[in-house]
Amino acid sequence: MRATRGGLILLGTVGMAYGAWLLVSRQDLGQIVEVVLWLAAAVVIHDGILAPMVLGLGWVGGRLLPRAVARGAVTVLVLLGPAALIAIPVLDRFGAKPDNPTLLDRDYTQGLLVFATLCVCAGVAVALGELRSRQPARTNVEEE
Amino acid sequence: MRIPSEDSFTSRLRSAAVAARVGLWLGICFLVALATGLISHYAQVDHQPVPLPASPSWFYRVTQGLHVAAGTAAIPLLLIKLWVVFPKLFQPLPRQVREALPTALERGSIAVLVSTSIVQLATGLLNVAQWYPWGFSFRSTHYALAFVAVGALLVHIAVKLPIIRDALKGDVDDTSHDRPNAVRPGSVSRRGVLALAGTSAVAAAVLYAAGTVPGLSRIAALSPRSREHGIPINRTAHSAGVVAEASSAAYRLEVVHGATTRSLTRDDLVAMKQRTHILPIACVEGWSVAGEWGGVRLRDLLDLVGAPPGREVRVRSIQTFSASADTVLPPNFADDDRTLMALVLDGETLSMDHGYPVRLIAPDRPGVMQTKWVSRIEVLG
């Protein structure tokens, strides 16, 4: 185990050093600075905006919503949240080119709405399932 | 507002047992993306020390489809993994320097892992949709950061290895590695979180990366590509600036071997023996569609100028700028029976955007190296 861990740390360090060298040796300074800005922005956007938003939702939802509804809401959030993020580049067709009809050739708003509807259906099903399973065994819940 | 501490987080879902399982799936996605990414970079090297095989013809398309699918599936998994381990962000540093230094190094490697992972997944996602809101080179940056991200991942795995092994051996509801106050039941169970994570990952991959997969393309509602227009196009004739030259009556295909040069019109090519093969165009962006290509076997053209087998062949396009202006075929591709100078696609004359008057189509090559608007074929020494 000790040797494995040592080997992994060594290999990982070499990988990071090689990647860093590739990064700084193949582009000009302005480009490297921009990559570093993106790396910093990634952490700031996740840890500073996205994560607190989800924490806030969890805090509010956990206190306001009955357990069954909260369960459905978590289902919708976990399925739809990442899909909505993934849809950002295609929803506004940022990369579209006027002379290329084979790129970004779907109705993405409609597609996302259909998927969102399916997620809500899944959430409702989960909430109903929770309600139904609790009714016969109500006394047991208190022990958990 | 008070800054939270690690103990402010009390959900029992934020547990090593959950983190190790989601982390394992995430690690598999990263490994698949790394391996398939390296294959693609190697496939695009001219003069490969060991040429990739030309068969099976679907190998490249499958690897690149997997690359984008694994990367897309990793997005929900990474978000869930980060949610599970979020309290670690508020862990205090040890006061003594001897303990603080390794902790700081480990935290540093986590910061590198998180930031490079997010940037890799985000830039890959945007590349598939051909949206480039940055000034750096996507190709160089995505390649370099892959080594940094996987390197940081290996260090992370090494540091956590005892806990990972324990957690994966034990039950998902095991609490032996949990913080003492992380006992509040969540609104879903741990198994529920894992089921949701897996479903979300598969859904993301299908929605975004299955646009050209037969049977799945219709439900791939967020895919930047579809099968609607046959084989998708990346660079149009207009954007490559080749329309005038490619449609000119003065067009000739030059085949050169040493001092021997043959100059052929499109009609000369049509008069030669025609062959048909079903081969895919497969892109680094993960999409691929097969077409029925008709045209002249490259080997027949090489025979015209007396080129012996076993030579590398450079194929040059009318377009002069960009990476796809010329490509070198290794001998095993140049001599392959299926490698064509295509004149026809799916029974119709090649369209201008697909490379009229003539394009290269070889088995198992990156799409960017299936040179369009070919003007010159040169046997290398």
XYZ file of C-alpha atoms in Angstrom:
525
model
C 0.000 0.000 0.000
C 2.799 2.404 0.942
C 4.662 1.696 -2.305
C 1.457 2.073 -4.326
C 0.712 5.434 -2.749
C 4.278 6.641 -3.222
C 4.244 5.555 -6.859
C 0.913 7.277 -7.504
C 2.131 10.528 -5.923
C 5.319 10.417 -7.994
C 3.458 9.636 -11.229
C 0.848 12.306 -10.498
C 3.487 14.933 -9.770
C 5.330 14.109 -12.999
C 1.999 14.324 -14.900
C 1.192 17.733 -13.419
C 4.688 19.039 -14.157
C 4.563 17.756 -17.747
C 1.125 19.289 -18.306
C 2.232 22.616 -16.833
C 5.302 22.606 -19.095
C 3.122 21.826 -22.138
C 0.811 24.661 -21.148
C 3.508 27.334 -20.837
C 5.734 26.214 -23.705
C 3.262 26.085 -26.592
C 1.334 29.353 -26.395
C 2.129 33.034 -25.970
C 1.969 34.828 -22.636
C -1.435 36.419 -23.245
C -2.962 32.992 -23.945
C -1.336 31.413 -20.870
C -2.658 34.226 -18.676
C -6.138 33.629 -20.090
C -5.948 29.905 -19.270
C -4.934 30.794 -15.695
C -7.876 33.213 -15.480
C -10.229 30.433 -16.636
C -8.781 28.067 -14.017
C -9.329 30.657 -11.282
C -12.790 31.555 -12.573
C -13.789 27.872 -12.536
C -13.179 27.633 -8.773
C -14.756 31.016 -8.055
C -17.877 30.230 -10.100
C -18.317 26.770 -8.560
C -17.349 27.448 -4.939
C -18.591 31.026 -4.838
C -21.814 30.949 -6.856
C -23.048 27.508 -7.891
C -22.364 25.608 -4.636
C -23.840 28.319 -2.347
C -26.916 28.475 -4.582
C -27.440 24.710 -4.272
C -26.745 24.885 -0.516
C -29.334 27.662 -0.225
C -31.877 25.620 -2.132
C -31.177 22.620 0.084
C -31.479 24.709 3.254
C -34.764 26.325 2.235
C -36.184 23.143 0.699
C -35.247 21.060 3.745
C -37.128 23.420 6.038
C -40.138 24.440 3.968
C -41.001 21.313 2.023
C -42.550 18.148 3.451
C -40.183 15.190 3.141
C -41.955 13.585 0.196
C -41.980 16.831 -1.782
C -38.334 17.487 -0.896
C -37.486 14.049 -2.244
C -39.180 14.860 -5.534
C -37.458 18.248 -5.663
C -34.007 16.668 -5.176
C -34.780 14.260 -8.021
C -35.656 17.136 -10.342
C -32.601 19.154 -9.276
C -30.066 16.339 -9.772
C -31.458 15.315 -13.165
C -32.315 18.728 -14.606
C -29.619 20.957 -13.054
C -26.609 19.444 -14.888
C -28.611 19.124 -18.134
C -29.502 22.830 -17.945
C -25.800 23.708 -17.532
C -24.878 21.447 -20.439
C -27.527 23.156 -22.577
C -25.944 26.623 -22.201
C -23.665 26.377 -25.290
C -26.455 25.153 -27.574
C -29.491 27.099 -26.303
C -28.269 30.404 -27.722
C -26.415 28.785 -30.669
C -23.252 30.738 -29.890
C -21.182 28.635 -32.292
C -23.663 28.709 -35.194
C -22.311 29.582 -38.644
C -24.640 31.019 -41.300
C -23.229 28.822 -44.091
C -23.338 25.523 -42.156
C -26.826 24.081 -41.604
C -25.380 20.806 -40.208
C -24.179 22.500 -37.001
C -26.601 23.172 -34.103
C -29.505 21.888 -36.180
C -32.137 21.159 -33.519
C -34.728 23.112 -31.548
C -32.830 23.076 -28.252
C -35.344 25.118 -26.246
C -38.064 22.618 -27.067
C -35.693 19.698 -26.326
C -34.791 21.079 -22.911
C -38.462 21.764 -22.095
C -39.385 18.169 -22.960
C -36.544 16.866 -20.792
C -37.576 19.216 -17.960
C -41.129 17.853 -18.183
C -39.801 14.291 -17.920
C -37.703 15.284 -14.879
C -40.745 16.829 -13.175
C -42.733 13.651 -13.903
C -39.917 11.601 -12.348
C -39.921 13.938 -9.325
C -43.685 13.600 -8.879
C -43.415 9.812 -9.173
C -40.678 9.738 -6.518
C -42.728 11.964 -4.179
C -45.861 9.832 -4.645
C -43.836 6.663 -4.093
C -42.527 8.107 -0.838
C -46.024 9.039 0.359
C -47.419 5.609 -0.485
C -44.593 3.688 1.190
C -44.918 5.719 4.380
C -48.641 5.313 4.955
C -48.797 1.679 6.139
C -45.689 1.982 8.319
C -46.162 5.405 9.822
C -45.054 4.413 13.309
C -41.674 3.153 12.101
C -40.670 6.518 10.670
C -40.348 8.074 14.111
C -37.634 5.604 15.039
C -35.293 6.580 12.194
C -23.278 36.303 7.672
C -21.246 33.754 9.598
C -18.645 31.764 7.684
C -19.587 28.075 8.014
C -17.220 25.496 9.478
C -16.932 21.858 8.516
C -19.363 20.987 11.314
C -22.055 23.235 9.883
C -22.751 20.464 7.384
C -24.742 17.714 9.038
C -26.271 15.654 6.206
C -25.301 11.979 6.332
C -25.200 12.010 2.515
C -21.911 13.925 2.737
C -20.008 10.752 3.489
C -16.834 8.978 2.370
C -18.980 5.999 1.350
C -20.855 8.171 -1.185
C -17.791 10.203 -2.240
C -15.750 7.057 -2.964
C -18.469 5.574 -5.171
C -19.211 8.711 -7.182
C -15.444 9.305 -7.297
C -14.858 5.839 -8.719
C -17.292 6.483 -11.599
C -15.763 9.902 -12.152
C -12.295 8.349 -12.209
C -13.430 5.829 -14.833
C -14.837 8.672 -16.970
C -11.534 10.576 -16.681
C -9.527 7.467 -17.574
C -11.680 6.805 -20.664
C -11.423 10.466 -21.706
C -7.631 10.445 -21.225
C -7.052 7.233 -23.187
C -9.350 8.190 -26.064
C -7.962 11.740 -26.101
C -4.389 10.456 -26.369
C -5.453 8.148 -29.220
C -6.902 11.139 -31.072
C -3.812 13.288 -30.580
C -1.596 10.446 -31.739
C -3.823 9.760 -34.749
C -3.276 13.370 -35.831
C 0.530 13.168 -35.757
C 2.101 13.162 -39.221
C 4.836 10.492 -39.564
C 3.706 8.353 -36.585
C 6.603 6.213 -35.277
C 4.197 3.262 -35.050
C 1.271 3.862 -37.452
C -2.195 3.163 -36.075
C -3.943 0.256 -37.818
C -6.398 1.030 -40.637
C -8.757 -1.671 -39.344
C -11.286 -1.877 -37.847
C -12.626 1.179 -39.655
C -14.901 2.008 -36.709
C -12.151 2.175 -34.074
C -11.571 5.933 -34.230
C -15.255 6.815 -34.306
C -15.972 4.669 -31.245
C -13.049 6.121 -29.260
C -14.087 9.705 -29.992
C -17.743 9.020 -29.276
C -16.650 7.552 -25.933
C -14.408 10.560 -25.269
C -17.241 13.063 -25.511
C -19.761 10.760 -23.793
C -17.386 10.168 -20.842
C -16.622 13.888 -20.554
C -20.299 14.836 -20.633
C -21.263 12.118 -18.141
C -18.513 13.445 -15.853
C -20.259 16.841 -15.536
C -23.143 15.697 -13.281
C -20.814 13.282 -11.468
C -18.299 16.053 -10.714
C -21.022 18.403 -9.475
C -22.415 15.703 -7.159
C -18.935 14.692 -5.971
C -18.140 18.317 -5.123
C -21.463 18.641 -3.276
C -20.654 15.560 -1.181
C -17.175 16.779 -0.181
C -18.011 20.499 0.040
C -17.522 20.667 3.871
C -13.811 19.883 3.326
C -13.465 23.390 1.918
C -13.985 24.712 5.455
C -11.551 22.367 7.216
C -9.084 24.376 9.334
C -5.336 24.070 8.590
C -3.300 22.425 11.386
C -1.422 24.990 13.484
C 1.943 23.227 13.564
C 4.106 23.757 10.472
C 5.129 20.093 10.281
C 1.534 19.028 9.873
C 0.380 22.150 8.066
C 2.797 21.779 5.169
C 1.616 18.370 3.872
C -1.982 19.443 4.443
C -1.402 22.637 2.482
C 0.244 20.661 -0.343
C -2.679 18.240 -0.425
C -5.194 21.092 -0.421
C -3.220 22.716 -3.217
C -3.406 19.562 -5.312
C -7.181 19.450 -4.701
C -7.505 23.045 -5.886
C -5.567 22.137 -9.036
C -7.719 19.024 -9.519
C -11.011 20.896 -9.131
C -10.095 23.849 -11.324
C -8.516 21.824 -14.137
C -11.396 19.309 -14.056
C -14.003 22.046 -14.410
C -12.047 23.790 -17.191
C -11.468 20.504 -19.060
C -15.148 19.575 -18.947
C -16.294 23.105 -19.806
C -13.891 23.661 -22.719
C -14.607 20.185 -24.102
C -18.343 20.858 -23.884
C -17.985 24.186 -25.695
C -15.696 22.717 -28.367
C -18.383 20.204 -29.303
C -20.765 23.132 -29.861
C -17.955 25.057 -31.648
C -18.237 28.014 -29.283
C -14.856 29.544 -28.451
C -15.240 32.480 -26.059
C -11.467 32.574 -25.372
C -8.208 33.531 -27.033
C -6.114 30.449 -26.201
C -5.753 27.363 -28.383
C -8.385 24.791 -27.422
C -6.305 21.926 -28.721
C -3.051 22.790 -26.905
C -4.818 23.791 -23.701
C -7.128 20.761 -23.517
C -4.116 18.496 -24.142
C -1.873 20.163 -21.537
C -4.544 20.424 -18.825
C -5.415 16.737 -19.297
C -2.007 15.816 -17.868
C -2.364 18.319 -15.020
C -5.880 17.095 -14.137
C -5.038 13.396 -14.253
C -1.763 14.020 -12.393
C -3.641 15.824 -9.627
C -6.223 13.016 -9.632
C -3.485 10.395 -9.083
C -2.103 12.400 -6.125
C -5.647 12.700 -4.732
C -6.227 8.945 -5.079
C -2.868 8.233 -3.404
C -3.695 10.457 -0.429
C -7.176 8.980 0.001
C -6.344 5.376 -0.915
C -6.887 3.813 2.557
C -10.273 5.538 2.954
C -11.279 4.724 -0.643
C -10.507 1.029 -0.170
C -12.319 0.887 3.131
C -15.331 2.778 1.835
C -15.653 0.690 -1.327
C -15.348 -2.569 0.624
C -17.982 -1.516 3.143
C -21.681 -0.889 2.670
C -22.827 2.422 1.252
C -24.615 3.132 4.562
C -21.447 2.485 6.577
C -20.560 5.484 8.762
C -17.060 4.625 10.010
C -15.364 7.434 8.053
C -18.067 10.034 8.638
C -17.767 13.196 10.692
C -19.482 12.588 14.068
C -22.228 15.126 13.498
C -22.990 14.156 9.894
C -26.038 12.137 10.932
C -29.046 14.141 9.712
C -30.980 11.976 7.247
C -31.278 13.625 3.857
C -34.497 13.751 1.893
C -33.127 10.888 -0.202
C -31.101 7.875 0.914
C -27.448 7.312 0.005
C -28.505 4.674 -2.497
C -30.978 7.203 -3.861
C -28.180 9.745 -4.404
C -26.106 7.154 -6.259
C -29.052 6.139 -8.417
C -29.761 9.789 -9.245
C -26.081 10.470 -9.978
C -25.864 7.525 -12.369
C -29.118 8.426 -14.101
C -28.093 12.065 -14.442
C -24.708 11.064 -15.909
C -26.242 8.710 -18.482
C -28.938 11.259 -19.358
C -26.342 14.003 -19.879
C -24.220 11.780 -22.126
C -27.196 10.682 -24.256
C -28.699 14.181 -24.501
C -25.465 15.876 -25.551
C -23.221 13.238 -27.113
C -25.487 10.762 -28.916
C -26.622 13.131 -31.686
C -25.380 10.920 -34.524
C -25.848 7.494 -32.883
C -28.427 5.487 -34.871
C -31.502 4.915 -32.718
C -30.509 7.540 -30.155
C -30.081 10.591 -32.370
C -33.719 11.634 -32.085
C -33.768 11.692 -28.283
C -30.351 13.388 -28.071
C -32.142 16.689 -27.650
C -29.098 18.810 -26.755
C -26.630 17.433 -29.312
C -24.995 20.003 -31.581
C -25.135 17.484 -34.448
C -27.769 15.204 -35.942
C -28.211 12.767 -38.850
C -30.774 15.081 -40.428
C -28.430 16.330 -43.168
C -26.522 13.086 -43.787
C -22.845 13.399 -42.918
C -22.322 16.633 -40.949
C -19.852 19.230 -42.199
C -17.254 21.115 -40.199
C -15.616 23.451 -42.687
C -17.724 24.607 -45.601
C -16.238 25.363 -49.030
C -17.212 28.974 -48.529
C -15.418 29.334 -45.172
C -12.348 27.536 -46.568
C -12.290 30.007 -49.470
C -12.069 27.301 -52.132
C -15.314 27.769 -54.105
C -13.791 29.521 -57.145
C -10.841 27.163 -57.532
C -12.791 23.972 -56.796
C -15.442 24.758 -59.425
C -12.984 26.049 -62.050
C -12.570 24.241 -65.398
C -8.820 24.630 -64.881
C -8.913 22.235 -61.892
C -6.370 19.402 -62.081
C -5.378 16.707 -59.590
C -1.607 16.354 -59.627
C -0.099 12.993 -58.701
C 3.639 13.263 -58.084
C 6.292 10.612 -57.546
C 9.851 11.896 -57.809
C 10.229 13.330 -61.340
C 6.999 11.748 -62.578
C 3.883 13.927 -62.490
C 0.409 13.119 -63.829
C -2.171 15.854 -64.142
C -5.773 14.615 -64.089
C -9.099 16.341 -64.671
C -12.177 15.202 -62.757
C -13.374 13.501 -65.974
C -10.097 11.553 -66.115
C -10.828 10.301 -62.592
C -14.418 9.389 -63.474
C -13.072 7.365 -66.442
C -10.902 5.220 -64.146
C -12.125 2.067 -62.383
C -14.650 3.134 -59.704
C -14.960 1.446 -56.339
C -17.452 1.825 -53.493
C -16.918 1.525 -49.744
C -18.992 2.380 -46.682
C -16.783 4.398 -44.364
C -17.471 6.881 -41.556
C -16.441 10.478 -41.157
C -15.572 10.625 -37.457
C -14.792 13.874 -35.699
C -12.834 14.673 -32.526
C -16.065 16.380 -31.467
C -17.512 12.901 -30.933
C -19.949 12.680 -33.839
C -19.600 10.225 -36.690
C -21.764 9.213 -39.627
C -21.002 6.583 -42.246
C -21.564 7.202 -45.926
C -21.294 5.190 -49.131
C -18.307 6.624 -50.952
C -17.535 6.023 -54.606
C -14.339 6.921 -56.401
C -10.865 5.888 -57.468
C -8.709 3.736 -55.227
C -5.680 5.769 -54.116
C -3.419 2.789 -54.907
C -4.573 2.926 -58.557
C -3.452 6.567 -58.758
C -0.116 5.720 -57.140
C 0.342 2.958 -59.756
C -0.122 5.578 -62.497
C 3.108 7.281 -61.390
C 4.924 4.027 -60.649
C 5.040 4.438 -56.866
C 6.074 1.231 -55.085
C 3.968 0.077 -52.115
C 5.067 0.909 -48.587
C 5.476 4.659 -49.074
C 4.024 7.559 -47.124
C 1.779 9.781 -49.217
C 1.081 13.485 -48.701
C -2.391 14.661 -49.697
C -2.755 18.400 -50.211
C -5.906 20.500 -50.439
C -6.756 23.572 -52.476
C -7.219 25.337 -49.147
C -3.892 26.583 -47.882
C -4.467 27.631 -44.271
C -5.724 25.552 -41.291
C -4.703 22.161 -39.997
C -6.672 20.297 -42.660
C -4.734 21.838 -45.603
C -2.584 18.748 -45.929
C -2.117 15.357 -44.339
C 0.331 12.469 -44.552
C -1.047 8.949 -45.018
C 1.138 6.233 -43.474
C 1.926 3.362 -45.905
C -0.704 1.038 -44.419
C -3.399 3.658 -45.138
C -2.057 4.697 -48.566
C -2.004 1.075 -49.764
C -5.331 0.051 -48.177
C -7.946 -1.100 -50.697
C -10.595 1.050 -49.036
C -8.656 4.323 -49.277
C -10.378 6.289 -52.030
C -10.179 9.565 -53.845
C -13.936 9.992 -53.573
C -16.071 11.557 -56.304
C -19.480 10.354 -55.126
C -21.219 10.265 -51.721
C -24.391 8.220 -51.173
C -25.021 7.945 -54.921
C -24.703 11.660 -55.647
C -21.841 13.769 -56.968
C -19.784 14.996 -54.024
C -21.160 18.344 -52.873
C -18.902 21.371 -52.674
C -19.012 21.278 -48.857
C -18.050 17.597 -48.824
C -14.972 18.290 -50.940
C -15.884 18.529 -54.664
C -14.191 17.842 -57.063
C -12.434 15.064 -55.138
C -11.697 14.237 -51.503
C -9.720 11.684 -49.540
C -11.646 9.028 -47.617
C -9.654 6.409 -45.730
C -10.751 3.919 -43.079
C -10.307 4.767 -39.403
C -8.911 8.312 -39.678
C -9.834 11.503 -37.819
C -12.295 13.513 -39.938
C -9.982 16.528 -39.994
C -7.458 14.365 -41.882
C -9.899 13.200 -44.571
C -8.667 15.994 -46.823
C -11.300 17.775 -48.924
C -10.804 19.609 -52.266
C -7.655 17.585 -52.989
C -5.252 19.241 -55.438
C -2.078 17.209 -55.100
C -1.008 13.693 -54.105
C 2.693 13.350 -53.433
C 4.580 10.103 -52.827
C 7.195 10.733 -50.140
C 10.719 9.331 -50.321
